[in-house]
Amino acid sequence: MYNSERLKSSKGLLRKRRTIVPSSAEDEQLSLPLKYKSNKIRTTKYSLFSFLPKNLFEQLHRFANVYFIFLAALNFVPVVEVFQPEIALVPIILVLSVTAVKDIWEDYRSKQKAYIEQCWKDVRVGDFVRLSCNEIIPADMLLLYSSDPHGLCYIETANLDGETNLKQRQVVSDLPLQGLQFTLESFHSRVECENPNNDLSRFRGYMEHPSGVRVGLHNNNLLLRSCTIRNTETVVGIVVYAGHETKAMMNNSGPRYKRSQLEKHLNTVVLWCVLLLIIMCLTTAIGHGLWLKNIKDSVFKVDKETSPALAAFYVFWTMIIVLQVLIPISLYVSIEVVKLGQIYFIHNDLALYNKQLDSRIQCRALNITEDLGQIQYLFSDKTGTLTENKMVFRRCSIFGVEYPHEENARRLEVYEAERSEAAARSVTLRSGCSGRSVSCRHSSVSLHTLAAESEEEEQLSNRTQPRTRAFCSRVAKEVLPDPELVRKLNWFRSPVLPLRDGSSGTPSNLELTYITDFFLALAICNSVVVSSPSQPRHVVPEARTPLKSLDEIKLIFQRLSFSPFSALSILSPLQTKGSPHSFTSRMFSGGKTGSFTLSPPTNCTTDGSETGLESNLEISYLRCEHDSSSRVKGRDTGQMDGRGTEDDIKDIKTNPEGTRQDVEQDVEDLIREEDCKSDTDDELLYEAESPDEAALVYAAQAYCCTLRGRSAESLLVDLPGIGSLAVPLLHILSFDSNRKKMSVVVRHPLTGQVVVYTKGADSVIMDLTETPKVAEEAQEICSHIREQTQHHLDSYAREGLRTLCIAKKVLGEEEYKVWLKGQLLAESSIENREELLAESAHRLETNLTLLGSTGIVDRLQKEVPETIEALQRAGIKVWILTGDKQETAINIANACKLLCPEDQLLTINCGSKDACAALLKELQLKVQHGEDRLTEVPAAGNHGKSSSGSVAGFILVIDGRTLDWALQDELKKDFLQLSCRCKAVICCRSTPLQKSQVVRLIRDQLGVMTLAVGDGANDVSMIQVADVGIGISGQEGMQAVMSSDFAISRFKHLRKLLLVHGHWCYSRLANMILYFIYKNVMFVNLLFWYQFFCGFSGSVMTNAWVLILFNLLFTSVPPLVCAVLDRHTAAHTLMELPELYNTAKASVPYMFWITVLDAFYQSLVCFFVPYFAFAGSSVSELSFGSPINASALFIILLHQVIESPTLTWIHALVLLLSAASYFGFVLLFSLFCVTCSPPTNPVGVETLHMSQPLFYIVCALTTVTALIPRLLFRALFNTLHPSAVLKSAQTDNVDSEKYRHKMQRWNLSKTINRLPVCADNPGLEPSTDS
Amino acid sequence: MMASSYNAKEEDGNHPGAANHAGAGVVKSKKPDNTAFKQQRLPAWQPILTAGTVLPAFFVIGLIFIPIGIGLYVTSNNIKEFEIDYTGADINNPCYNCAKNFSWNSTTQCVCSVPFTLEQPFESNVFMYYGLSNFYQNHRRYVKSRDDSQLNGDRSALKSPSKECEPYRTSEGQPIAPCGAIANSLFNDTLELYHIDSNGSRNEIPLVKKGIAWWTDKHVKFRNPGGNDNLTVAFQGTSKPVNWRKPVFDLDPEDPDNNGFINEDFIVWMRTAALPTFRKLYRIIQKKSSTTPTLPSGKYVLNITYNYPVLSFDGRKRMILSTISWMGGKNPFLGIAYITVGSICFFLGVVLLIIHHKYDTRNNSADIPN
């Protein structure tokens, strides 16, 4: 699979860095054998041999198991001994083995997704590794050689972060051996780099050549383990990190373990149980002491020496062993097992399955399922979470002129409307062209079909080629150009016109340069990788000889840019007159001709890759057939490029002849040309790191400003009217979230100047742009542009568009050189490279000239408004935390119905902390007044802050800067109070840190359950802080998913996840916990009551085996099954009535005491009915215990039936099996156990009793008497206080519409004195009415 | 249009790093199975307990329990039982002297006679019990103090009894057989019953001592070491329990098959009572003919060989004569309890009916569709 050339390993380890010397080198200084981890990786926790000791050791860390072991050990002390030692070991062994099985299963589960262990394990640090195309990188290594002439190499990181685009990696710069075949012998350099860490995007180090020259190393040089080499024939690298030290492994922390709220509550319950146990044991101990004191010399007194006090002390410990089951330690294991079952069902839910991505919900945290049912605050990211994060170019503003792109808007609307319809169309056709064909029709009819097609095709392509799913949605690719802008571009193409008609609607030349620069910036200021279907992901060779006439254009450009304001009409008539005809025609069709004649599409035809050609032909053929438009008649004959030529020729023919008075004609020509172009151009695919970038590149493409390829040194761009140009790329300052912008430094292809194009958030760019101090006129224009652009930006934001500003800056050569020096210095430094780089970037990105701005649409995901409304009705407060602009955020909030028209917006944007404090106070008062007013209004339902969404409320909007102050200690309280009273809070312009701070504040200060949902790396901290973190596996990689507890693919899945699964999981677990406690208290008390009749001596009336197994085996499975399968309310009811979500919350504490009381009553009945039935008779110990145990079993199982809301055949089966297992066990035991269980010898007992009617008479009386109160209680409660859950359950079968209305009325009345109500929790219901 | 069949995979989703990306031919869909089980749509019976649903149950319980209770009560009342305390705590008791002068070491046996009168004749088989009160046979240490293996005839256990038997494990260097406190405290009063004729003569009533122990105990649980022949040899090298007067192989001089561990009196004693007041079957008085009652009404004398001390711990000794029925001995509790519970249920049923009419007008139980 790969060639590892390994000669010898000598490694160096310094404290803070690691030094890597090629294994081949014999370096004396580093001869000491230093150990770097080998490449062997184990992702499963256990191996076959290590399992037992390791697992045991881990289990012993749990309190529960220590308790069990303590009990088992206690039983070995003779004076307190209760059972035979081996019986005492049963619980601990059973619990340990159940846990072990569960651990094995989890381990197995993780193994399935583990990395394959290959013979990679032999790879060591310092080895040279040679890889070929499509091989997986075995360890983190430094790229030393690539077969690519430019030392480039592409990797796909899908295995690492889920991003499907290619990333470019570069050979360590200045390697002398570059270009030649790489030879090991020639490499003598030493590599120093930082110690292993988990930061995927950072790598710092330097390489020291023998000559002493140091070359900086950065992330671009590093090939990460488990990525795949693409598009590069051979690469050679030196391993720097191996095995568990690779970045991939250090990032893989595996599933997380969080302690759930319910489990925390369980601890208090367990403490109560401990208290109860101690009370019971003390009672027995004191009783025994007193009893012993009163009993004089007797024949039954075995131990005559021990003093009563000491005996009492012994009895205390004995009783702890006897009553040990009172502490539901096995409950912890049971809960874990149950949660696995719940996870299984959540994981298998069809409603949480995304067909398009073929992904289910991922449950990464296994033990917080029930927390889903208790969420009170939901913090949501906006982009990618509420929205699709499929960016579509919507409109732009250049030179202060707005281009509304009406057609584009209409297209998007049609798309929106059509997406649900999914018209039935011939699928074969589309599968034939594999969803790649693009035709940009502009008639309204085709718009329609296009929309339908795109949705369908999107699905199709997602299924067939998931790799392209990210940024190739057709909607994003097709941008319908704005006619006005097209016209202006056309003016530029035919420079005759501005002369002819200078005033009316004619763009100035300055504006033209702005427009050109703008689109050039859109096309090149990014990190987009270009590929085409026929030749995926290839670097398009940049060498293209420009047209001769290019010089002329260059001249124009130079003039324009050098002295933009000196002369408004630059193109002197003379110049154009020289060869008006030829120039125009060349200008106009230059792009096409150029691309055809000079270096024809570069990708398929010249290479003679027949397959590519054929596929293209096929596509065009199919489309032609499919296309109803007559325009393409007869095209199927020629070569595909011929079509373009044909068109061009037509254009050329028509243009000189035609009078061209009609502007419309021009527009159409251009559009047609574009059509043809996109048809001919083998449909370039852009793969970008963020969807915005791709959207912008596609937008530029729509205006014939096409990015055709990129290499390390240059970019190949088609410019309208000019043709393909190589733009020498000098530098990329890639995007980072602190700077909020990215820049490219290029040498302008036309002017030859060093130009910086910057693209970034408007807030940042607007501050960095400046008005030139040259001329007043220019200043005026500039400030005008700024003003206008700001105006447009605001309106974009109001529309909910994402805004970006494009700016440029021309650098003088000297200036550039100075900067370059600093930049190189920064790049090669190790320690504080980040700071230096940021500083360097800061130096560059100043004094920018604003070109324009773009507005990108990010559509809401499906069913987001419905989901948010449902969540709000469920009493969950939804907050939006976003990095976006305030207007955008509010707009999105509006769109997703977080905000109702009646709602009052409270906006906090303060310049200072004091102002912020004052405003907070003021708003609090305002809210207070508002609430007072509301309460005065007698209308029902106005009280509830969380009642149905239509009630007017307050929405707090706060921006990042103010949030900083609000989060400070002094203002925290005010902010909290204010935000508590608001229906929703929107934090805009917030940083990742702020997001997590907000979540932490709410979580800690209010003590509520929080859920954070997000999709990007900026949400990670928030997701980690929240009680439940949900990652949306969307467009932005896997980082959010990796840190989340649950990963879903759509926001709407939250609805079912919380309202149904959360509700179910919570009520199931809560009920199971109560049931377990009931069961234990009930059973243990039987033994306790017996103490009053055996001199408090710790005797039991049961065989030890039965005693131990009763809880562990005979009655343990039904509650587990119920806790996995019970449906307290039907799923659709929960979905339709989100209000029910509340009813699940907080039921355990109240119900706990009722349960304990009931358990006491039942045990009293269960003990004293047999007692009175057998009092004074010849009944022996075991004979007395036999009916008690049997009745206890019946009571416990039937209690489960009463408590269980749903009974399926599985329930019935398990209940029957449980009963059968008990009777089977005791019968067999009493038949065959002659001497096996001293001293309580069971032989003959059960067989005898079960053959007597008295046994059944007693059992029947006991069982019925014990269960009557519970039954009565339930019946009366359900009749007199029909709870929400119960009623809704009845809506299932009764006339549902009628009940819906009833429910709504009920809800309204309930909101007035809103109290949590639960069917299985009658203790909560205040008995006010009846 | 997507005709491919979905093969649901059980394992978790696409964890990054799953090295399955290399494009293994068929792409399995991760779509979950649409089965009722996996989608949690199993048909279920949903018991919604309301007054309406529950009240039939209450009525039914009431209707069933009351007759049963009456039957039990009548049966219990038909059982004849006679009980006489012969502890001798009271100075008027004939056994007062025996009780007072008791010592384990005394060689002479103290005998006392307690006269009594049966008001009603006992028709069927009469079971004769001895009853002990305040005797904690269920004390934890006491209950444990035995060796079942030894009693089962295990030879090694005979020679070296379980340490549970301490301090009644060895005596004078020899293992005790049977060892332990239970065996040591074997009830050893001898009771004889005489019927006083109308003419004043004493007729001894034959008391059957066979069949008083459980069949399983006699035949399975208790066995003599080395079978039943020549117990003297079998118990060679063992010592009798401290309190015993006779060794275990000499418990019943009249019936050689009733000796050793399978002596029925011994077996009965070894089945420790559950409660501190208990009775144990002593003898059976079998009905001789269908015409005469087993025990006609009249005067009787109970002759007691007083060997067993109970006064030291405020215990009581009784002799009980009782007939039995299918439900065991006399016990009015069950009958009364059944009648009470049945009545309560019936009453609750009525209450629920009223409530149901007042409040609960909806449908009763529900079956969830799908």
mmCIF file with all atom_site columns, N, CA and C in Angstrom, chain A residues 195-229:
data_model
loop_
_atom_site.group_PDB
_atom_site.id
_atom_site.type_symbol
_atom_site.label_atom_id
_atom_site.label_alt_id
_atom_site.label_comp_id
_atom_site.label_asym_id
_atom_site.label_entity_id
_atom_site.label_seq_id
_atom_site.pdbx_PDB_ins_code
_atom_site.Cartn_x
_atom_site.Cartn_y
_atom_site.Cartn_z
_atom_site.occupancy
_atom_site.B_iso_or_equiv
_atom_site.pdbx_formal_charge
_atom_site.auth_seq_id
_atom_site.auth_comp_id
_atom_site.auth_asym_id
_atom_site.auth_atom_id
_atom_site.pdbx_PDB_model_num
ATOM 1   N N  . ASN A 1 195 ? 5.261  20.075 20.325 1.00 0.00 ? 195 ASN A N  1
ATOM 2   C CA . ASN A 1 195 ? 4.820  18.772 20.818 1.00 0.00 ? 195 ASN A CA 1
ATOM 3   C C  . ASN A 1 195 ? 3.423  18.454 20.304 1.00 0.00 ? 195 ASN A C  1
ATOM 4   N N  . PRO A 1 196 ? 3.092  17.192 20.339 1.00 0.00 ? 196 PRO A N  1
ATOM 5   C CA . PRO A 1 196 ? 1.788  16.806 19.795 1.00 0.00 ? 196 PRO A CA 1
ATOM 6   C C  . PRO A 1 196 ? 0.656  17.556 20.488 1.00 0.00 ? 196 PRO A C  1
ATOM 7   N N  . ASN A 1 197 ? -0.275 18.034 19.708 1.00 0.00 ? 197 ASN A N  1
ATOM 8   C CA . ASN A 1 197 ? -1.468 18.652 20.277 1.00 0.00 ? 197 ASN A CA 1
ATOM 9   C C  . ASN A 1 197 ? -2.635 18.347 19.362 1.00 0.00 ? 197 ASN A C  1
ATOM 10  N N  . ASN A 1 198 ? -3.791 18.781 19.781 1.00 0.00 ? 198 ASN A N  1
ATOM 11  C CA . ASN A 1 198 ? -4.971 18.383 19.021 1.00 0.00 ? 198 ASN A CA 1
ATOM 12  C C  . ASN A 1 198 ? -5.467 19.470 18.089 1.00 0.00 ? 198 ASN A C  1
ATOM 13  N N  . ASP A 1 199 ? -4.693 20.486 17.893 1.00 0.00 ? 199 ASP A N  1
ATOM 14  C CA . ASP A 1 199 ? -5.148 21.566 17.026 1.00 0.00 ? 199 ASP A CA 1
ATOM 15  C C  . ASP A 1 199 ? -4.896 21.189 15.578 1.00 0.00 ? 199 ASP A C  1
ATOM 16  N N  . LEU A 1 200 ? -5.977 20.920 14.888 1.00 0.00 ? 200 LEU A N  1
ATOM 17  C CA . LEU A 1 200 ? -5.838 20.450 13.510 1.00 0.00 ? 200 LEU A CA 1
ATOM 18  C C  . LEU A 1 200 ? -5.332 21.548 12.590 1.00 0.00 ? 200 LEU A C  1
ATOM 19  N N  . SER A 1 201 ? -5.581 22.771 12.968 1.00 0.00 ? 201 SER A N  1
ATOM 20  C CA . SER A 1 201 ? -5.278 23.834 12.026 1.00 0.00 ? 201 SER A CA 1
ATOM 21  C C  . SER A 1 201 ? -3.976 24.544 12.372 1.00 0.00 ? 201 SER A C  1
ATOM 22  N N  . ARG A 1 202 ? -3.209 23.927 13.235 1.00 0.00 ? 202 ARG A N  1
ATOM 23  C CA . ARG A 1 202 ? -1.981 24.624 13.608 1.00 0.00 ? 202 ARG A CA 1
ATOM 24  C C  . ARG A 1 202 ? -0.833 23.630 13.602 1.00 0.00 ? 202 ARG A C  1
ATOM 25  N N  . PHE A 1 203 ? 0.233  24.053 13.054 1.00 0.00 ? 203 PHE A N  1
ATOM 26  C CA . PHE A 1 203 ? 1.466  23.271 13.140 1.00 0.00 ? 203 PHE A CA 1
ATOM 27  C C  . PHE A 1 203 ? 2.610  24.251 13.062 1.00 0.00 ? 203 PHE A C  1
ATOM 28  N N  . ARG A 1 204 ? 3.448  24.184 14.029 1.00 0.00 ? 204 ARG A N  1
ATOM 29  C CA . ARG A 1 204 ? 4.539  25.149 14.031 1.00 0.00 ? 204 ARG A CA 1
ATOM 30  C C  . ARG A 1 204 ? 5.857  24.408 14.162 1.00 0.00 ? 204 ARG A C  1
ATOM 31  N N  . GLY A 1 205 ? 6.819  24.920 13.470 1.00 0.00 ? 205 GLY A N  1
ATOM 32  C CA . GLY A 1 205 ? 8.121  24.296 13.554 1.00 0.00 ? 205 GLY A CA 1
ATOM 33  C C  . GLY A 1 205 ? 9.038  24.882 12.498 1.00 0.00 ? 205 GLY A C  1
ATOM 34  N N  . TYR A 1 206 ? 10.201 24.412 12.492 1.00 0.00 ? 206 TYR A N  1
ATOM 35  C CA . TYR A 1 206 ? 11.101 24.837 11.408 1.00 0.00 ? 206 TYR A CA 1
ATOM 36  C C  . TYR A 1 206 ? 11.992 23.686 11.029 1.00 0.00 ? 206 TYR A C  1
ATOM 37  N N  . MET A 1 207 ? 12.521 23.810 9.868  1.00 0.00 ? 207 MET A N  1
ATOM 38  C CA . MET A 1 207 ? 13.441 22.787 9.392  1.00 0.00 ? 207 MET A CA 1
ATOM 39  C C  . MET A 1 207 ? 14.806 23.435 9.272  1.00 0.00 ? 207 MET A C  1
ATOM 40  N N  . GLU A 1 208 ? 15.764 22.801 9.840  1.00 0.00 ? 208 GLU A N  1
ATOM 41  C CA . GLU A 1 208 ? 17.099 23.374 9.784  1.00 0.00 ? 208 GLU A CA 1
ATOM 42  C C  . GLU A 1 208 ? 17.934 22.569 8.811  1.00 0.00 ? 208 GLU A C  1
ATOM 43  N N  . HIS A 1 209 ? 18.368 23.213 7.795  1.00 0.00 ? 209 HIS A N  1
ATOM 44  C CA . HIS A 1 209 ? 19.184 22.543 6.803  1.00 0.00 ? 209 HIS A CA 1
ATOM 45  C C  . HIS A 1 209 ? 20.614 22.466 7.326  1.00 0.00 ? 209 HIS A C  1
ATOM 46  N N  . PRO A 1 210 ? 21.368 21.567 6.750  1.00 0.00 ? 210 PRO A N  1
ATOM 47  C CA . PRO A 1 210 ? 22.776 21.446 7.195  1.00 0.00 ? 210 PRO A CA 1
ATOM 48  C C  . PRO A 1 210 ? 23.504 22.775 7.120  1.00 0.00 ? 210 PRO A C  1
ATOM 49  N N  . SER A 1 211 ? 23.079 23.586 6.209  1.00 0.00 ? 211 SER A N  1
ATOM 50  C CA . SER A 1 211 ? 23.758 24.861 6.053  1.00 0.00 ? 211 SER A CA 1
ATOM 51  C C  . SER A 1 211 ? 23.404 25.832 7.165  1.00 0.00 ? 211 SER A C  1
ATOM 52  N N  . GLY A 1 212 ? 22.446 25.455 7.977  1.00 0.00 ? 212 GLY A N  1
ATOM 53  C CA . GLY A 1 212 ? 22.075 26.334 9.069  1.00 0.00 ? 212 GLY A CA 1
ATOM 54  C C  . GLY A 1 212 ? 20.878 27.206 8.752  1.00 0.00 ? 212 GLY A C  1
ATOM 55  N N  . VAL A 1 213 ? 20.401 27.104 7.550  1.00 0.00 ? 213 VAL A N  1
ATOM 56  C CA . VAL A 1 213 ? 19.243 27.912 7.176  1.00 0.00 ? 213 VAL A CA 1
ATOM 57  C C  . VAL A 1 213 ? 17.994 27.290 7.799  1.00 0.00 ? 213 VAL A C  1
ATOM 58  N N  . ARG A 1 214 ? 17.192 28.147 8.346  1.00 0.00 ? 214 ARG A N  1
ATOM 59  C CA . ARG A 1 214 ? 15.955 27.636 8.940  1.00 0.00 ? 214 ARG A CA 1
ATOM 60  C C  . ARG A 1 214 ? 14.773 27.984 8.053  1.00 0.00 ? 214 ARG A C  1
ATOM 61  N N  . VAL A 1 215 ? 13.953 27.029 7.850  1.00 0.00 ? 215 VAL A N  1
ATOM 62  C CA . VAL A 1 215 ? 12.761 27.269 7.048  1.00 0.00 ? 215 VAL A CA 1
ATOM 63  C C  . VAL A 1 215 ? 11.548 27.014 7.936  1.00 0.00 ? 215 VAL A C  1
ATOM 64  N N  . GLY A 1 216 ? 10.653 27.964 7.921  1.00 0.00 ? 216 GLY A N  1
ATOM 65  C CA . GLY A 1 216 ? 9.457  27.817 8.753  1.00 0.00 ? 216 GLY A CA 1
ATOM 66  C C  . GLY A 1 216 ? 8.537  26.741 8.214  1.00 0.00 ? 216 GLY A C  1
ATOM 67  N N  . LEU A 1 217 ? 7.944  26.047 9.131  1.00 0.00 ? 217 LEU A N  1
ATOM 68  C CA . LEU A 1 217 ? 6.985  25.027 8.735  1.00 0.00 ? 217 LEU A CA 1
ATOM 69  C C  . LEU A 1 217 ? 5.624  25.451 9.253  1.00 0.00 ? 217 LEU A C  1
ATOM 70  N N  . HIS A 1 218 ? 4.639  25.228 8.482  1.00 0.00 ? 218 HIS A N  1
ATOM 71  C CA . HIS A 1 218 ? 3.309  25.498 9.020  1.00 0.00 ? 218 HIS A CA 1
ATOM 72  C C  . HIS A 1 218 ? 2.331  24.442 8.568  1.00 0.00 ? 218 HIS A C  1
ATOM 73  N N  . ASN A 1 219 ? 1.116  24.714 8.914  1.00 0.00 ? 219 ASN A N  1
ATOM 74  C CA . ASN A 1 219 ? 0.068  23.726 8.695  1.00 0.00 ? 219 ASN A CA 1
ATOM 75  C C  . ASN A 1 219 ? 0.001  23.263 7.253  1.00 0.00 ? 219 ASN A C  1
ATOM 76  N N  . ASN A 1 220 ? 0.400  24.150 6.378  1.00 0.00 ? 220 ASN A N  1
ATOM 77  C CA . ASN A 1 220 ? 0.335  23.823 4.964  1.00 0.00 ? 220 ASN A CA 1
ATOM 78  C C  . ASN A 1 220 ? 1.292  22.711 4.563  1.00 0.00 ? 220 ASN A C  1
ATOM 79  N N  . ASN A 1 221 ? 2.252  22.443 5.399  1.00 0.00 ? 221 ASN A N  1
ATOM 80  C CA . ASN A 1 221 ? 3.240  21.435 5.060  1.00 0.00 ? 221 ASN A CA 1
ATOM 81  C C  . ASN A 1 221 ? 2.910  20.077 5.652  1.00 0.00 ? 221 ASN A C  1
ATOM 82  N N  . LEU A 1 222 ? 1.870  20.062 6.443  1.00 0.00 ? 222 LEU A N  1
ATOM 83  C CA . LEU A 1 222 ? 1.618  18.860 7.225  1.00 0.00 ? 222 LEU A CA 1
ATOM 84  C C  . LEU A 1 222 ? 0.525  18.012 6.569  1.00 0.00 ? 222 LEU A C  1
ATOM 85  N N  . LEU A 1 223 ? 0.836  16.744 6.417  1.00 0.00 ? 223 LEU A N  1
ATOM 86  C CA . LEU A 1 223 ? -0.177 15.797 5.948  1.00 0.00 ? 223 LEU A CA 1
ATOM 87  C C  . LEU A 1 223 ? -0.689 15.063 7.172  1.00 0.00 ? 223 LEU A C  1
ATOM 88  N N  . LEU A 1 224 ? -1.995 15.134 7.376  1.00 0.00 ? 224 LEU A N  1
ATOM 89  C CA . LEU A 1 224 ? -2.548 14.574 8.599  1.00 0.00 ? 224 LEU A CA 1
ATOM 90  C C  . LEU A 1 224 ? -2.970 13.132 8.398  1.00 0.00 ? 224 LEU A C  1
ATOM 91  N N  . ARG A 1 225 ? -2.758 12.382 9.425  1.00 0.00 ? 225 ARG A N  1
ATOM 92  C CA . ARG A 1 225 ? -3.156 10.986 9.412  1.00 0.00 ? 225 ARG A CA 1
ATOM 93  C C  . ARG A 1 225 ? -4.633 10.865 9.059  1.00 0.00 ? 225 ARG A C  1
ATOM 94  N N  . SER A 1 226 ? -4.907 9.817  8.330  1.00 0.00 ? 226 SER A N  1
ATOM 95  C CA . SER A 1 226 ? -6.256 9.411  7.924  1.00 0.00 ? 226 SER A CA 1
ATOM 96  C C  . SER A 1 226 ? -6.864 10.320 6.864  1.00 0.00 ? 226 SER A C  1
ATOM 97  N N  . CYS A 1 227 ? -6.123 11.277 6.400  1.00 0.00 ? 227 CYS A N  1
ATOM 98  C CA . CYS A 1 227 ? -6.577 11.992 5.218  1.00 0.00 ? 227 CYS A CA 1
ATOM 99  C C  . CYS A 1 227 ? -6.160 11.198 3.994  1.00 0.00 ? 227 CYS A C  1
ATOM 100 N N  . THR A 1 228 ? -6.677 11.603 2.861  1.00 0.00 ? 228 THR A N  1
ATOM 101 C CA . THR A 1 228 ? -6.388 10.856 1.642  1.00 0.00 ? 228 THR A CA 1
ATOM 102 C C  . THR A 1 228 ? -5.677 11.750 0.644  1.00 0.00 ? 228 THR A C  1
ATOM 103 N N  . ILE A 1 229 ? -4.691 11.186 0.023  1.00 0.00 ? 229 ILE A N  1
ATOM 104 C CA . ILE A 1 229 ? -3.963 11.931 -1.014 1.00 0.00 ? 229 ILE A CA 1
ATOM 105 C C  . ILE A 1 229 ? -4.811 11.931 -2.281 1.00 0.00 ? 229 ILE A C  1
#
